[in-house]
């Protein structure tokens, strides 16, 4: 089969197409004929060297996989050849204490999904979710790490309620856009923070009530307080992390919930702990996506409540070009590879 193989970290040109043997599946795995694979910024940092964890050589990148089941291992219980599936970014054991308490995302035996930059990929059955025929592989492949995580943040961690103000940082990104749509579907009034004036129209189109364009270092909390009658937002969904933490925390209402989803830069933050209790704030960590959350995100897409946008589709041979585009940050929506 053809695969994009990485033998060292570096510029996009380290991604080279090679002929490889078909992956041999383990008893709990399925062999997926890849229909499409998303190219996320996480793939970019695994390739350019900013991220080291779990990187080995030779490596086939790509946790964002959708396709058709071709073969199943002896212990596979639900799936059969011909089923259409998409994947979670990891698989969990299903039996440890964390898995049994709704925290499969923090399973002690958690293993990352990889191998989507190829014609075929071996994936644990536990990491897959069936998708309906109406859902295109171009969209399904990247729902877990975007709409799925956003649903986890808004519905299950921050528990957004009708009529609340929800501040979304990194609004035009892969997590930001579905966060806005899911918060709107939950009846919230969304205030979106973005660095780019050019993305304002798109963010308003999907339902944000207010868009604040804030370059790096800009204290947007004054804007947020003005938009909320001085009270601040009951919920912050922070997809950016350190660089916007201070203005985001200032924007949080008394008694508010601060859901931390993303940390894009390797920086520390500093806060006087008294500010947390003076504000009666809850700081909440959002981690990845459970199977049931991914299933529900798929339902919302099929029902037309979330509108994932595919920016561009590249063949496997152009993986380097796709990476350069994603790394440039100029694209709105997901870049997708199609073997
Ligand atoms: Zn487990």
Coordinates of C-alpha atoms and ligand atoms in Angstrom, one line a residue:
X1 CA 0.0 0.0 0.0
X2 CA 1.0 3.6 -0.4
X3 CA 1.7 5.5 2.9
X4 CA 3.2 8.9 3.8
X5 CA 6.2 8.0 6.0
X6 CA 8.1 10.3 8.3
X7 CA 11.7 9.2 9.0
X8 CA 12.8 12.4 10.8
X9 CA 11.2 15.6 12.1
X10 CA 11.6 18.8 10.2
X11 CA 10.1 20.8 7.2
X12 CA 7.1 19.4 5.4
X13 CA 9.5 17.8 2.9
X14 CA 10.2 15.0 5.5
X15 CA 6.8 13.6 4.6
X16 CA 7.5 11.1 1.8
X17 CA 5.3 8.6 0.0
X18 CA 6.6 5.0 0.2
X19 CA 5.3 1.5 -0.5
X20 CA 4.6 -0.4 2.7
X21 CA 3.2 -3.8 3.6
X22 CA -0.4 -3.8 4.8
X23 CA -0.7 -3.4 8.6
X24 CA -1.2 -6.7 10.4
X25 CA -4.2 -6.4 12.7
X26 CA -4.1 -7.6 16.4
X27 CA -7.2 -9.5 17.7
X28 CA -8.9 -6.4 19.0
X29 CA -8.2 -4.3 15.9
X30 CA -9.9 -3.7 12.6
X31 CA -8.2 -2.9 9.3
X32 CA -9.7 0.3 7.8
X33 CA -9.5 1.2 4.1
X34 CA -8.9 4.9 4.6
X35 CA -11.5 7.1 3.0
X36 CA -10.1 10.4 4.3
X37 CA -7.7 11.6 7.0
X38 CA -7.8 15.1 8.6
X39 CA -4.6 17.1 8.9
X40 CA -4.6 18.8 12.3
X41 CA -2.2 21.3 13.8
X42 CA -1.2 18.4 16.1
X43 CA 0.1 16.5 13.1
X44 CA 2.1 19.6 12.2
X45 CA 3.9 19.8 15.6
X46 CA 4.6 16.1 15.5
X47 CA 6.2 16.6 12.1
X48 CA 8.1 19.9 12.8
X49 CA 9.6 18.8 16.1
X50 CA 7.7 21.1 18.5
X51 CA 6.0 18.0 19.9
X52 CA 8.1 14.8 20.9
X53 CA 5.8 12.6 22.9
X54 CA 5.0 9.3 21.1
X55 CA 7.0 10.3 18.0
X56 CA 9.2 7.4 16.7
X57 CA 10.6 6.5 13.3
X58 CA 9.5 5.4 10.8
X59 CA 6.1 6.9 11.6
X60 CA 2.9 7.2 9.7
X61 CA 1.0 10.2 11.1
X62 CA -2.7 10.6 11.2
X63 CA -5.2 10.0 14.1
X64 CA -8.1 11.6 12.2
X65 CA -9.3 8.6 10.2
X66 CA -12.5 7.7 8.5
X67 CA -13.1 4.8 6.1
X68 CA -14.5 1.3 5.6
X69 CA -13.8 -1.7 7.7
X70 CA -11.9 -4.2 5.5
X71 CA -11.0 -7.0 8.0
X72 CA -11.7 -7.6 11.7
X73 CA -9.6 -9.3 14.4
X74 CA -10.7 -12.4 16.3
X75 CA -11.9 -10.5 19.4
X76 CA -13.8 -7.8 17.5
X77 CA -17.4 -7.9 18.6
X78 CA -19.5 -5.3 16.9
X79 CA -17.9 -4.3 13.6
X80 CA -17.9 -6.3 10.4
X81 CA -16.4 -5.7 6.9
X82 CA -18.2 -3.0 5.0
X83 CA -19.0 -0.9 8.0
X84 CA -18.2 2.8 7.7
X85 CA -16.4 4.3 10.7
X86 CA -14.5 7.2 12.1
X87 CA -12.1 7.2 15.0
X88 CA -11.3 8.7 18.4
X89 CA -7.8 9.9 18.8
X90 CA -7.0 7.1 21.3
X91 CA -8.3 3.8 22.5
X92 CA -8.9 2.8 26.1
X93 CA -9.1 -0.5 28.0
X94 CA -12.7 -0.2 29.0
X95 CA -12.2 -2.0 32.3
X96 CA -9.9 0.1 34.5
X97 CA -11.4 2.3 37.3
X98 CA -11.2 5.4 35.2
X99 CA -12.9 3.8 32.2
X100 CA -15.7 2.6 34.5
X101 CA -16.2 6.0 35.9
X102 CA -16.8 7.9 32.7
X103 CA -13.1 8.9 32.3
X104 CA -12.0 6.7 29.4
X105 CA -10.1 9.7 28.1
X106 CA -7.8 9.4 31.0
X107 CA -7.5 5.5 30.8
X108 CA -4.2 4.3 32.2
X109 CA -3.7 2.1 29.2
X110 CA -4.7 4.7 26.7
X111 CA -3.0 4.4 23.3
X112 CA -3.0 7.0 20.5
X113 CA -4.6 6.3 17.2
X114 CA -2.2 6.8 14.2
X115 CA -1.6 5.7 10.7
X116 CA -4.2 7.6 8.7
X117 CA -1.7 8.9 6.2
X118 CA -2.0 5.7 4.2
X119 CA -4.3 3.6 2.2
X120 CA -5.0 1.2 5.1
X121 CA -4.8 1.6 8.9
X122 CA -5.1 -0.8 11.8
X123 CA -7.2 0.7 14.6
X124 CA -8.6 -0.8 17.9
X125 CA -12.3 -1.5 17.6
X126 CA -12.8 0.5 20.8
X127 CA -11.5 3.6 19.1
X128 CA -14.0 3.5 16.2
X129 CA -17.5 4.7 15.9
X130 CA -20.0 3.8 13.2
X131 CA -21.1 6.6 10.8
X132 CA -24.2 6.8 8.7
X133 CA -24.0 6.6 4.9
X134 CA -25.1 10.2 4.6
X135 CA -21.9 11.4 6.4
X136 CA -19.0 12.0 4.0
X137 CA -15.5 10.7 5.0
X138 CA -14.1 14.2 4.4
X139 CA -16.1 15.4 7.3
X140 CA -16.3 12.3 9.5
X141 CA -12.6 11.9 9.8
X142 CA -11.9 15.0 11.9
X143 CA -15.1 15.2 14.0
X144 CA -13.6 13.6 17.2
X145 CA -10.9 16.2 17.9
X146 CA -13.1 19.1 17.0
X147 CA -16.9 18.9 17.4
X148 CA -16.5 15.9 19.8
X149 CA -14.2 17.8 22.1
X150 CA -16.3 20.9 21.8
X151 CA -19.4 18.9 22.8
X152 CA -17.5 17.5 25.8
X153 CA -16.5 21.1 26.8
X154 CA -19.8 22.8 26.4
X155 CA -22.3 20.1 27.4
X156 CA -20.6 17.9 29.9
X157 CA -17.8 19.9 31.5
X158 CA -19.0 23.5 31.5
X159 CA -22.7 22.4 31.5
X160 CA -23.8 25.5 29.5
X161 CA -27.4 26.6 30.2
X162 CA -30.0 28.5 28.2
X163 CA -29.4 32.2 28.3
X164 CA -25.8 32.2 29.6
X165 CA -23.0 34.2 28.0
X166 CA -20.3 31.9 26.7
X167 CA -16.9 33.4 25.7
X168 CA -15.1 31.3 23.1
X169 CA -11.4 31.9 22.4
X170 CA -9.6 30.8 19.2
X171 CA -13.1 31.2 17.6
X172 CA -12.1 30.5 14.0
X173 CA -10.1 27.4 14.8
X174 CA -11.0 23.7 14.6
X175 CA -12.3 23.7 18.1
X176 CA -13.7 27.3 18.1
X177 CA -16.2 27.0 15.3
X178 CA -18.0 23.9 16.6
X179 CA -17.8 25.4 20.1
X180 CA -19.8 28.3 18.9
X181 CA -22.4 26.2 17.1
X182 CA -22.9 23.8 20.0
X183 CA -23.1 26.7 22.6
X184 CA -25.7 28.4 20.3
X185 CA -27.6 25.1 20.1
X186 CA -27.6 25.0 23.9
X187 CA -29.3 28.4 23.9
X188 CA -26.2 30.4 25.0
X189 CA -25.3 33.9 23.8
X190 CA -21.8 33.5 22.3
X191 CA -19.0 36.1 22.5
X192 CA -16.3 35.0 20.1
X193 CA -12.6 36.1 20.3
X194 CA -10.5 36.0 17.2
X195 CA -7.2 37.5 16.1
X196 CA -8.4 38.0 12.5
X197 CA -10.8 40.6 11.2
X198 CA -11.0 38.5 8.0
X199 CA -12.7 35.7 9.9
X200 CA -15.4 37.9 11.5
X201 CA -18.1 37.3 8.9
X202 CA -17.8 33.5 9.0
X203 CA -17.9 33.5 12.8
X204 CA -21.1 35.7 12.8
X205 CA -22.6 33.5 10.1
X206 CA -22.5 30.4 12.3
X207 CA -24.3 32.1 15.2
X208 CA -21.9 34.1 17.4
X209 CA -23.8 37.2 18.8
X210 CA -20.7 39.2 19.3
X211 CA -17.2 39.0 17.7
X212 CA -14.3 40.7 19.3
X213 CA -11.2 41.0 17.2
X214 CA -8.2 41.0 19.6
X215 CA -4.6 40.8 18.5
X216 CA -2.1 39.0 20.8
X217 CA -1.7 40.9 24.0
X218 CA -5.0 42.8 23.7
X219 CA -7.1 42.9 26.9
X220 CA -10.5 42.1 25.5
X221 CA -12.1 41.8 29.0
X222 CA -13.3 45.4 28.8
X223 CA -15.2 44.5 25.6
X224 CA -16.7 41.4 27.2
X225 CA -17.7 43.3 30.4
X226 CA -19.3 46.0 28.2
X227 CA -21.2 43.4 26.2
X228 CA -22.5 41.7 29.4
X229 CA -23.7 44.7 31.3
X230 CA -20.6 44.6 33.5
X231 CA -21.2 41.1 34.7
X232 CA -18.9 39.0 32.5
X233 CA -19.5 35.7 30.8
X234 CA -20.8 32.8 32.9
X235 CA -18.7 30.4 30.9
X236 CA -15.3 30.7 29.2
X237 CA -14.3 28.0 26.7
X238 CA -10.6 28.6 26.2
X239 CA -9.2 26.9 23.1
X240 CA -5.9 28.9 23.2
X241 CA -4.5 28.8 26.7
X242 CA -1.7 30.8 28.2
X243 CA -1.7 33.7 25.7
X244 CA -5.4 34.7 26.4
X245 CA -5.7 33.4 30.0
X246 CA -5.5 36.7 31.8
X247 CA -8.1 38.6 29.7
X248 CA -10.3 35.5 29.6
X249 CA -10.2 35.1 33.4
X250 CA -11.0 38.8 33.8
X251 CA -14.0 38.3 31.5
X252 CA -15.4 35.5 33.7
X253 CA -18.5 36.3 35.7
X254 CA -18.6 35.8 39.5
X255 CA -19.4 32.1 40.0
X256 CA -18.4 31.4 36.4
X257 CA -16.9 28.2 34.9
X258 CA -13.6 28.4 33.0
X259 CA -13.2 25.4 30.8
X260 CA -9.6 24.9 29.5
X261 CA -9.6 23.1 26.3
X262 CA -6.4 24.1 24.5
X263 CA -2.8 25.2 25.2
X264 CA -1.2 26.2 22.0
X265 CA 2.1 27.7 23.3
X266 CA 4.7 26.3 25.7
X267 CA 4.3 29.0 28.3
X268 CA 3.3 29.2 32.0
X269 CA 0.6 31.4 33.4
X270 CA 0.6 33.2 36.7
X271 CA -2.4 34.0 38.8
X272 CA -2.9 35.1 42.4
X273 CA -4.9 32.2 43.8
X274 CA -7.1 34.7 45.7
X275 CA -8.5 35.9 42.4
X276 CA -10.0 32.4 42.0
X277 CA -11.8 32.4 45.3
X278 CA -12.8 36.1 45.2
X279 CA -14.5 35.3 41.9
X280 CA -15.9 31.9 43.2
X281 CA -14.5 30.6 39.9
X282 CA -14.4 27.0 38.8
X283 CA -11.4 26.1 36.6
X284 CA -12.2 23.0 34.7
X285 CA -10.0 20.8 32.5
X286 CA -11.4 19.4 29.3
X287 CA -9.6 16.4 27.9
X288 CA -10.3 14.8 24.5
X289 CA -13.6 13.0 23.7
X290 CA -15.4 9.9 24.8
X291 CA -17.1 7.5 22.4
X292 CA -20.6 8.5 23.4
X293 CA -19.7 12.2 23.0
X294 CA -18.3 11.5 19.5
X295 CA -21.5 9.6 18.6
X296 CA -23.6 12.6 19.8
X297 CA -21.4 15.0 17.8
X298 CA -22.0 12.9 14.7
X299 CA -25.8 13.1 15.4
X300 CA -25.6 16.9 15.6
X301 CA -23.7 17.1 12.3
X302 CA -26.2 14.7 10.6
X303 CA -29.1 16.8 12.0
X304 CA -27.6 20.0 10.6
X305 CA -26.8 21.6 14.0
X306 CA -23.1 21.7 13.3
X307 CA -21.6 22.6 9.9
X308 CA -18.0 21.4 9.7
X309 CA -16.2 23.1 6.9
X310 CA -13.6 21.3 4.7
X311 CA -11.1 23.8 3.5
X312 CA -9.3 21.7 0.9
X313 CA -8.7 18.0 -0.1
X314 CA -5.3 16.8 -1.1
X315 CA -4.1 13.4 -2.4
X316 CA -1.7 11.5 -0.2
X317 CA 1.2 12.4 -2.5
X318 CA 0.6 16.1 -1.6
X319 CA 0.8 15.6 2.2
X320 CA 3.8 18.0 2.4
X321 CA 1.8 20.7 0.6
X322 CA -1.2 20.1 3.0
X323 CA 1.1 20.5 6.0
X324 CA 2.5 23.8 4.7
X325 CA -1.0 25.1 4.3
X326 CA -2.1 24.1 7.8
X327 CA 1.1 25.4 9.4
X328 CA 0.6 28.8 7.7
X329 CA -2.6 29.2 9.8
X330 CA -4.3 31.0 6.9
X331 CA -7.0 28.3 6.3
X332 CA -10.5 28.2 7.7
X333 CA -11.9 24.7 8.1
X334 CA -10.0 21.4 7.9
X335 CA -7.5 20.3 5.3
X336 CA -8.1 16.6 4.4
X337 CA -6.0 13.9 2.7
X338 CA -7.7 11.4 0.5
X339 CA -5.7 8.2 -0.4
Ligands
LIG1 ZN1 -9.0 2.0 31.0

